[in-house]
Amino acid sequence: MLRILSTLLAGLLAVYGCVPDDYEYGEAPVHFVNVTPRSGESISANTTLTLIFDGVPINLTSSAGKVTVDGRTAKIDGPFTPGPLEILVAWTDETVRLTYMIVEDVIEE
């Protein structure tokens, strides 16, 4: 019985006792939550896209527009060229593909 308890104790120490006290666990990955306006919609050339994340995205880039990040929110500003638009938004943890149809702004006279 003592031999079994010794073996179990040695196993527990090997599994749970190996991580040093100063070990830093990595940050949880940041995931994309939502975008407004939704991907697939028609938008005007000067629309601002607002992306929401569940954490602060690191090294966020966009294949189109100008990107600004404020905490868990990122904004992508146009102007965008009329026609179909595909935007790849990438950050340290993921990449998201957004698609839109850009329509010309109607100017009332």
XYZ file of C-alpha atoms in Angstrom:
109
model
C 0.000 0.000 0.000
C 2.857 2.366 0.841
C 4.473 1.597 -2.509
C 1.245 2.573 -4.373
C 0.891 5.830 -2.422
C 4.549 6.680 -3.072
C 4.089 6.066 -6.787
C 0.938 8.223 -6.906
C 2.637 11.027 -4.987
C 5.661 10.906 -7.294
C 3.325 11.066 -10.299
C 1.425 14.061 -8.924
C 4.643 15.915 -8.170
C 5.946 15.177 -11.655
C 2.796 16.505 -13.307
C 1.938 19.505 -11.116
C 5.270 20.365 -9.577
C 7.281 21.020 -12.736
C 6.176 24.564 -13.554
C 8.420 27.189 -11.939
C 6.705 29.826 -9.788
C 7.753 32.659 -12.118
C 6.409 30.954 -15.277
C 4.281 33.349 -17.330
C 1.341 31.808 -19.123
C 0.628 33.251 -22.557
C -2.202 35.655 -23.142
C -5.438 34.155 -24.393
C -5.870 34.651 -28.147
C -7.979 37.617 -29.248
C -11.027 36.700 -31.334
C -13.143 38.741 -33.734
C -16.685 39.277 -32.370
C -18.615 41.570 -34.735
C -18.403 44.152 -37.516
C -20.780 47.021 -38.322
C -21.954 47.275 -41.061
C -22.099 43.499 -41.489
C -19.966 41.808 -44.108
C -21.857 41.226 -47.364
C -23.808 44.504 -47.270
C -23.709 47.429 -49.695
C -22.057 50.508 -48.209
C -21.073 53.984 -49.380
C -17.486 54.840 -50.240
C -16.999 56.915 -47.072
C -18.401 54.379 -44.596
C -16.446 53.618 -41.432
C -16.310 49.929 -40.506
C -16.329 49.217 -36.763
C -14.866 45.903 -35.615
C -15.298 44.526 -32.086
C -12.938 41.991 -30.488
C -13.026 40.059 -27.207
C -9.624 41.496 -26.279
C -7.155 44.085 -27.550
C -5.892 43.033 -31.007
C -2.111 43.267 -31.404
C -0.490 44.297 -34.724
C -3.842 44.799 -36.475
C -3.594 45.491 -40.203
C -6.132 45.895 -42.992
C -5.743 45.390 -46.734
C -7.848 48.522 -47.389
C -8.626 51.786 -45.639
C -7.015 53.443 -42.638
C -7.051 51.470 -39.360
C -7.282 52.890 -35.843
C -7.467 50.726 -32.721
C -8.913 51.870 -29.404
C -8.987 49.040 -26.888
C -11.257 46.251 -28.110
C -12.607 48.370 -30.985
C -10.987 48.947 -34.370
C -12.211 51.320 -37.063
C -11.418 51.113 -40.771
C -12.072 54.359 -42.636
C -12.473 54.802 -46.398
C -12.759 56.213 -48.890
C -13.208 52.935 -50.747
C -13.386 52.564 -54.524
C -16.903 51.798 -55.852
C -17.453 48.145 -56.763
C -16.813 44.873 -54.953
C -14.427 45.114 -52.002
C -12.694 42.374 -50.055
C -10.823 43.424 -46.918
C -8.445 41.123 -45.077
C -8.060 42.148 -41.449
C -5.197 40.418 -39.649
C -3.757 40.575 -36.147
C -1.423 38.409 -34.095
C -4.023 35.692 -33.445
C -6.339 35.510 -36.485
C -7.352 36.797 -39.906
C -10.876 37.803 -40.971
C -12.154 38.349 -44.522
C -14.859 40.985 -44.978
C -16.696 41.609 -48.251
C -18.773 44.611 -49.303
C -20.291 46.206 -52.373
C -19.211 49.843 -52.449
C -21.791 52.151 -54.012
C -21.232 55.751 -55.013
C -22.643 58.393 -52.709
C -25.767 60.067 -54.064
C -25.391 63.844 -54.128
C -28.709 65.651 -53.946
C -28.985 68.856 -55.949
